[in-house]
Amino acid sequence: MSKGSRSPTPGFLVWRLANKWRVAVDRAVAPLGLTHAQYSLVASLYGMQRVGESPSQRQLADHTGLEALYVSKLARALESAGLIDRTRDPRDPRAMRLALTEQGEAVTRQAISVVQGLLQQLLEPLGGLDAPRTRAFTAELTNLLDAPLAPSIPNDESNQRTTS
């Protein structure tokens, strides 16, 4: 922001931080053949599998906050790379179940280790990954993410202003 401008809004700062972290994760996992989005998918899948879940693409999309169509695209690319298996759900032929391959698990474990180190570095200004300020920051971000968005009503006459 320039010297003459007002303070940045929280939305602007969240957007800037998200972009900064996305770029940092992209660079960190690139040597493993992953993008940030792919990492988010395989790391989430890894965590879900560790607790016994076998998620569908839709469930993984809901878990990650990514659009279902984007998860489908990422899953196809990861399948082509030999990192995940996609299989039709026998109970719902429209649904695809996802699972990490052996190679996918190995790459994901490496990526998680790399990203944990990166997070420690990125969170150092708050005292590091396990610091009280980081826990408070995480709690605040969780509150914001858990808050429902009010549905917008386009062209609602009560929301429109008239000028004379």
PDB file of C-alpha atoms in Angstrom:
ATOM      1  CA  MET A   1       0.000   0.000   0.000  1.00  0.00           C
ATOM      2  CA  SER A   2       1.281   3.513  -0.705  1.00  0.00           C
ATOM      3  CA  LYS A   3       2.091   6.051   2.017  1.00  0.00           C
ATOM      4  CA  GLY A   4      -1.015   8.108   1.318  1.00  0.00           C
ATOM      5  CA  SER A   5      -3.481   5.232   1.408  1.00  0.00           C
ATOM      6  CA  ARG A   6      -5.514   3.951   4.330  1.00  0.00           C
ATOM      7  CA  SER A   7      -4.593   0.863   6.309  1.00  0.00           C
ATOM      8  CA  PRO A   8      -5.089  -2.409   4.468  1.00  0.00           C
ATOM      9  CA  THR A   9      -8.374  -4.187   5.110  1.00  0.00           C
ATOM     10  CA  PRO A  10      -8.439  -7.617   6.749  1.00  0.00           C
ATOM     11  CA  GLY A  11      -9.667  -9.097   3.466  1.00  0.00           C
ATOM     12  CA  PHE A  12      -6.729  -7.637   1.571  1.00  0.00           C
ATOM     13  CA  LEU A  13      -4.279  -8.973   4.167  1.00  0.00           C
ATOM     14  CA  VAL A  14      -5.827 -12.468   4.136  1.00  0.00           C
ATOM     15  CA  TRP A  15      -5.671 -12.481   0.332  1.00  0.00           C
ATOM     16  CA  ARG A  16      -2.015 -11.358   0.355  1.00  0.00           C
ATOM     17  CA  LEU A  17      -1.073 -13.919   3.014  1.00  0.00           C
ATOM     18  CA  ALA A  18      -2.882 -16.716   1.159  1.00  0.00           C
ATOM     19  CA  ASN A  19      -1.032 -15.835  -2.047  1.00  0.00           C
ATOM     20  CA  LYS A  20       2.318 -15.586  -0.261  1.00  0.00           C
ATOM     21  CA  TRP A  21       1.837 -18.996   1.359  1.00  0.00           C
ATOM     22  CA  ARG A  22       0.545 -20.578  -1.862  1.00  0.00           C
ATOM     23  CA  VAL A  23       3.644 -19.446  -3.739  1.00  0.00           C
ATOM     24  CA  ALA A  24       5.908 -20.656  -0.921  1.00  0.00           C
ATOM     25  CA  VAL A  25       4.250 -24.107  -0.859  1.00  0.00           C
ATOM     26  CA  ASP A  26       4.308 -24.305  -4.676  1.00  0.00           C
ATOM     27  CA  ARG A  27       8.076 -23.717  -4.625  1.00  0.00           C
ATOM     28  CA  ALA A  28       8.650 -26.117  -1.740  1.00  0.00           C
ATOM     29  CA  VAL A  29       6.769 -29.079  -3.255  1.00  0.00           C
ATOM     30  CA  ALA A  30       7.769 -28.510  -6.895  1.00  0.00           C
ATOM     31  CA  PRO A  31      10.860 -30.772  -6.572  1.00  0.00           C
ATOM     32  CA  LEU A  32       8.446 -33.575  -5.601  1.00  0.00           C
ATOM     33  CA  GLY A  33       6.432 -33.011  -8.774  1.00  0.00           C
ATOM     34  CA  LEU A  34       3.492 -31.397  -6.983  1.00  0.00           C
ATOM     35  CA  THR A  35       1.719 -28.065  -7.048  1.00  0.00           C
ATOM     36  CA  HIS A  36       0.206 -26.470  -3.959  1.00  0.00           C
ATOM     37  CA  ALA A  37      -3.281 -27.574  -5.012  1.00  0.00           C
ATOM     38  CA  GLN A  38      -2.104 -31.131  -5.632  1.00  0.00           C
ATOM     39  CA  TYR A  39      -0.345 -31.125  -2.267  1.00  0.00           C
ATOM     40  CA  SER A  40      -3.554 -29.980  -0.572  1.00  0.00           C
ATOM     41  CA  LEU A  41      -5.396 -32.871  -2.173  1.00  0.00           C
ATOM     42  CA  VAL A  42      -2.874 -35.637  -1.420  1.00  0.00           C
ATOM     43  CA  ALA A  43      -2.147 -34.407   2.115  1.00  0.00           C
ATOM     44  CA  SER A  44      -5.867 -34.279   2.888  1.00  0.00           C
ATOM     45  CA  LEU A  45      -6.370 -37.706   1.340  1.00  0.00           C
ATOM     46  CA  TYR A  46      -3.445 -39.034   3.399  1.00  0.00           C
ATOM     47  CA  GLY A  47      -4.977 -37.690   6.605  1.00  0.00           C
ATOM     48  CA  MET A  48      -8.419 -39.060   5.778  1.00  0.00           C
ATOM     49  CA  GLN A  49      -7.007 -42.499   4.924  1.00  0.00           C
ATOM     50  CA  ARG A  50      -5.063 -42.583   8.210  1.00  0.00           C
ATOM     51  CA  VAL A  51      -8.367 -42.440  10.117  1.00  0.00           C
ATOM     52  CA  GLY A  52      -9.914 -45.146   7.942  1.00  0.00           C
ATOM     53  CA  GLU A  53     -11.827 -43.017   5.451  1.00  0.00           C
ATOM     54  CA  SER A  54     -12.021 -43.787   1.755  1.00  0.00           C
ATOM     55  CA  PRO A  55     -13.340 -40.480   0.438  1.00  0.00           C
ATOM     56  CA  SER A  56     -15.100 -39.760  -2.797  1.00  0.00           C
ATOM     57  CA  GLN A  57     -13.986 -36.848  -4.919  1.00  0.00           C
ATOM     58  CA  ARG A  58     -16.994 -34.903  -3.574  1.00  0.00           C
ATOM     59  CA  GLN A  59     -16.048 -35.629   0.054  1.00  0.00           C
ATOM     60  CA  LEU A  60     -12.478 -34.572  -0.624  1.00  0.00           C
ATOM     61  CA  ALA A  61     -13.723 -31.390  -2.304  1.00  0.00           C
ATOM     62  CA  ASP A  62     -15.858 -30.592   0.737  1.00  0.00           C
ATOM     63  CA  HIS A  63     -12.937 -31.319   3.065  1.00  0.00           C
ATOM     64  CA  THR A  64     -10.441 -29.130   1.179  1.00  0.00           C
ATOM     65  CA  GLY A  65     -12.807 -26.349   0.178  1.00  0.00           C
ATOM     66  CA  LEU A  66     -11.892 -26.845  -3.477  1.00  0.00           C
ATOM     67  CA  GLU A  67     -14.522 -27.008  -6.207  1.00  0.00           C
ATOM     68  CA  ALA A  68     -15.565 -30.560  -7.098  1.00  0.00           C
ATOM     69  CA  LEU A  69     -14.693 -30.035 -10.768  1.00  0.00           C
ATOM     70  CA  TYR A  70     -11.198 -28.843  -9.796  1.00  0.00           C
ATOM     71  CA  VAL A  71     -10.712 -31.848  -7.496  1.00  0.00           C
ATOM     72  CA  SER A  72     -11.708 -34.099 -10.406  1.00  0.00           C
ATOM     73  CA  LYS A  73      -9.115 -32.422 -12.644  1.00  0.00           C
ATOM     74  CA  LEU A  74      -6.418 -32.653  -9.961  1.00  0.00           C
ATOM     75  CA  ALA A  75      -7.305 -36.295  -9.256  1.00  0.00           C
ATOM     76  CA  ARG A  76      -6.989 -37.238 -12.933  1.00  0.00           C
ATOM     77  CA  ALA A  77      -3.546 -35.591 -13.104  1.00  0.00           C
ATOM     78  CA  LEU A  78      -2.435 -37.311  -9.891  1.00  0.00           C
ATOM     79  CA  GLU A  79      -3.729 -40.621 -11.210  1.00  0.00           C
ATOM     80  CA  SER A  80      -1.726 -40.144 -14.424  1.00  0.00           C
ATOM     81  CA  ALA A  81       1.346 -39.474 -12.271  1.00  0.00           C
ATOM     82  CA  GLY A  82       0.761 -42.748 -10.420  1.00  0.00           C
ATOM     83  CA  LEU A  83       0.087 -41.082  -7.073  1.00  0.00           C
ATOM     84  CA  ILE A  84      -3.583 -41.941  -6.582  1.00  0.00           C
ATOM     85  CA  ASP A  85      -6.098 -44.525  -7.698  1.00  0.00           C
ATOM     86  CA  ARG A  86      -9.591 -43.493  -8.753  1.00  0.00           C
ATOM     87  CA  THR A  87     -12.243 -46.191  -8.651  1.00  0.00           C
ATOM     88  CA  ARG A  88     -15.991 -46.144  -9.175  1.00  0.00           C
ATOM     89  CA  ASP A  89     -18.004 -46.432  -5.983  1.00  0.00           C
ATOM     90  CA  PRO A  90     -19.967 -49.702  -6.244  1.00  0.00           C
ATOM     91  CA  ARG A  91     -22.860 -48.122  -4.309  1.00  0.00           C
ATOM     92  CA  ASP A  92     -22.981 -44.982  -6.468  1.00  0.00           C
ATOM     93  CA  PRO A  93     -21.657 -45.345 -10.020  1.00  0.00           C
ATOM     94  CA  ARG A  94     -21.477 -41.555 -10.386  1.00  0.00           C
ATOM     95  CA  ALA A  95     -19.007 -41.243  -7.494  1.00  0.00           C
ATOM     96  CA  MET A  96     -15.265 -41.820  -7.709  1.00  0.00           C
ATOM     97  CA  ARG A  97     -13.398 -43.091  -4.634  1.00  0.00           C
ATOM     98  CA  LEU A  98      -9.820 -41.928  -4.173  1.00  0.00           C
ATOM     99  CA  ALA A  99      -6.862 -43.680  -2.572  1.00  0.00           C
ATOM    100  CA  LEU A 100      -3.150 -42.967  -2.492  1.00  0.00           C
ATOM    101  CA  THR A 101      -0.935 -45.480  -4.223  1.00  0.00           C
ATOM    102  CA  GLU A 102       2.206 -46.739  -2.484  1.00  0.00           C
ATOM    103  CA  GLN A 103       4.220 -44.187  -4.467  1.00  0.00           C
ATOM    104  CA  GLY A 104       1.621 -41.535  -3.608  1.00  0.00           C
ATOM    105  CA  GLU A 105       1.967 -42.249   0.099  1.00  0.00           C
ATOM    106  CA  ALA A 106       5.754 -41.963  -0.093  1.00  0.00           C
ATOM    107  CA  VAL A 107       5.632 -38.662  -2.006  1.00  0.00           C
ATOM    108  CA  THR A 108       2.938 -37.319   0.307  1.00  0.00           C
ATOM    109  CA  ARG A 109       4.941 -38.141   3.445  1.00  0.00           C
ATOM    110  CA  GLN A 110       7.933 -36.294   1.949  1.00  0.00           C
ATOM    111  CA  ALA A 111       5.754 -33.335   0.963  1.00  0.00           C
ATOM    112  CA  ILE A 112       4.174 -33.129   4.411  1.00  0.00           C
ATOM    113  CA  SER A 113       7.637 -33.051   5.982  1.00  0.00           C
ATOM    114  CA  VAL A 114       8.754 -30.279   3.605  1.00  0.00           C
ATOM    115  CA  VAL A 115       5.612 -28.227   4.212  1.00  0.00           C
ATOM    116  CA  GLN A 116       5.860 -28.653   8.003  1.00  0.00           C
ATOM    117  CA  GLY A 117       9.356 -27.159   7.833  1.00  0.00           C
ATOM    118  CA  LEU A 118       8.067 -24.347   5.659  1.00  0.00           C
ATOM    119  CA  LEU A 119       5.204 -23.645   8.069  1.00  0.00           C
ATOM    120  CA  GLN A 120       7.667 -23.448  10.949  1.00  0.00           C
ATOM    121  CA  GLN A 121       9.571 -20.813   8.970  1.00  0.00           C
ATOM    122  CA  LEU A 122       6.447 -18.888   7.910  1.00  0.00           C
ATOM    123  CA  LEU A 123       5.081 -18.880  11.463  1.00  0.00           C
ATOM    124  CA  GLU A 124       8.340 -17.846  13.101  1.00  0.00           C
ATOM    125  CA  PRO A 125       7.115 -14.233  13.519  1.00  0.00           C
ATOM    126  CA  LEU A 126       4.385 -15.665  15.805  1.00  0.00           C
ATOM    127  CA  GLY A 127       6.845 -17.866  17.681  1.00  0.00           C
ATOM    128  CA  GLY A 128       6.747 -20.943  15.479  1.00  0.00           C
ATOM    129  CA  LEU A 129       4.340 -23.734  14.733  1.00  0.00           C
ATOM    130  CA  ASP A 130       3.602 -24.687  18.365  1.00  0.00           C
ATOM    131  CA  ALA A 131       3.595 -21.196  19.887  1.00  0.00           C
ATOM    132  CA  PRO A 132       0.613 -19.780  21.810  1.00  0.00           C
ATOM    133  CA  ARG A 133       0.275 -16.909  19.315  1.00  0.00           C
ATOM    134  CA  THR A 134       0.113 -19.427  16.455  1.00  0.00           C
ATOM    135  CA  ARG A 135      -2.576 -21.427  18.277  1.00  0.00           C
ATOM    136  CA  ALA A 136      -4.560 -18.200  18.821  1.00  0.00           C
ATOM    137  CA  PHE A 137      -4.075 -17.221  15.158  1.00  0.00           C
ATOM    138  CA  THR A 138      -5.258 -20.680  14.076  1.00  0.00           C
ATOM    139  CA  ALA A 139      -8.323 -20.396  16.319  1.00  0.00           C
ATOM    140  CA  GLU A 140      -9.205 -17.014  14.798  1.00  0.00           C
ATOM    141  CA  LEU A 141      -8.798 -18.316  11.255  1.00  0.00           C
ATOM    142  CA  THR A 142     -10.969 -21.317  12.143  1.00  0.00           C
ATOM    143  CA  ASN A 143     -13.675 -18.986  13.490  1.00  0.00           C
ATOM    144  CA  LEU A 144     -13.650 -17.027  10.252  1.00  0.00           C
ATOM    145  CA  LEU A 145     -13.767 -20.179   8.123  1.00  0.00           C
ATOM    146  CA  ASP A 146     -16.584 -21.665  10.201  1.00  0.00           C
ATOM    147  CA  ALA A 147     -18.772 -18.568   9.927  1.00  0.00           C
ATOM    148  CA  PRO A 148     -21.490 -19.183   7.348  1.00  0.00           C
ATOM    149  CA  LEU A 149     -21.782 -16.824   4.452  1.00  0.00           C
ATOM    150  CA  ALA A 150     -25.167 -15.190   4.265  1.00  0.00           C
ATOM    151  CA  PRO A 151     -26.735 -15.951   0.909  1.00  0.00           C
ATOM    152  CA  SER A 152     -26.770 -12.929  -1.304  1.00  0.00           C
ATOM    153  CA  ILE A 153     -30.003 -12.028  -2.995  1.00  0.00           C
ATOM    154  CA  PRO A 154     -29.241 -10.420  -6.333  1.00  0.00           C
ATOM    155  CA  ASN A 155     -31.634  -7.745  -7.503  1.00  0.00           C
ATOM    156  CA  ASP A 156     -33.425  -7.669  -4.139  1.00  0.00           C
ATOM    157  CA  GLU A 157     -35.226  -4.337  -4.202  1.00  0.00           C
ATOM    158  CA  SER A 158     -34.637  -3.746  -0.492  1.00  0.00           C
ATOM    159  CA  ASN A 159     -30.884  -3.812  -1.132  1.00  0.00           C
ATOM    160  CA  GLN A 160     -30.937  -1.347  -4.008  1.00  0.00           C
ATOM    161  CA  ARG A 161     -30.532   2.370  -3.535  1.00  0.00           C
ATOM    162  CA  THR A 162     -32.204   4.915  -5.710  1.00  0.00           C
ATOM    163  CA  THR A 163     -30.692   8.169  -6.730  1.00  0.00           C
ATOM    164  CA  SER A 164     -32.635  11.310  -7.479  1.00  0.00           C
TER     165      SER A 164
END
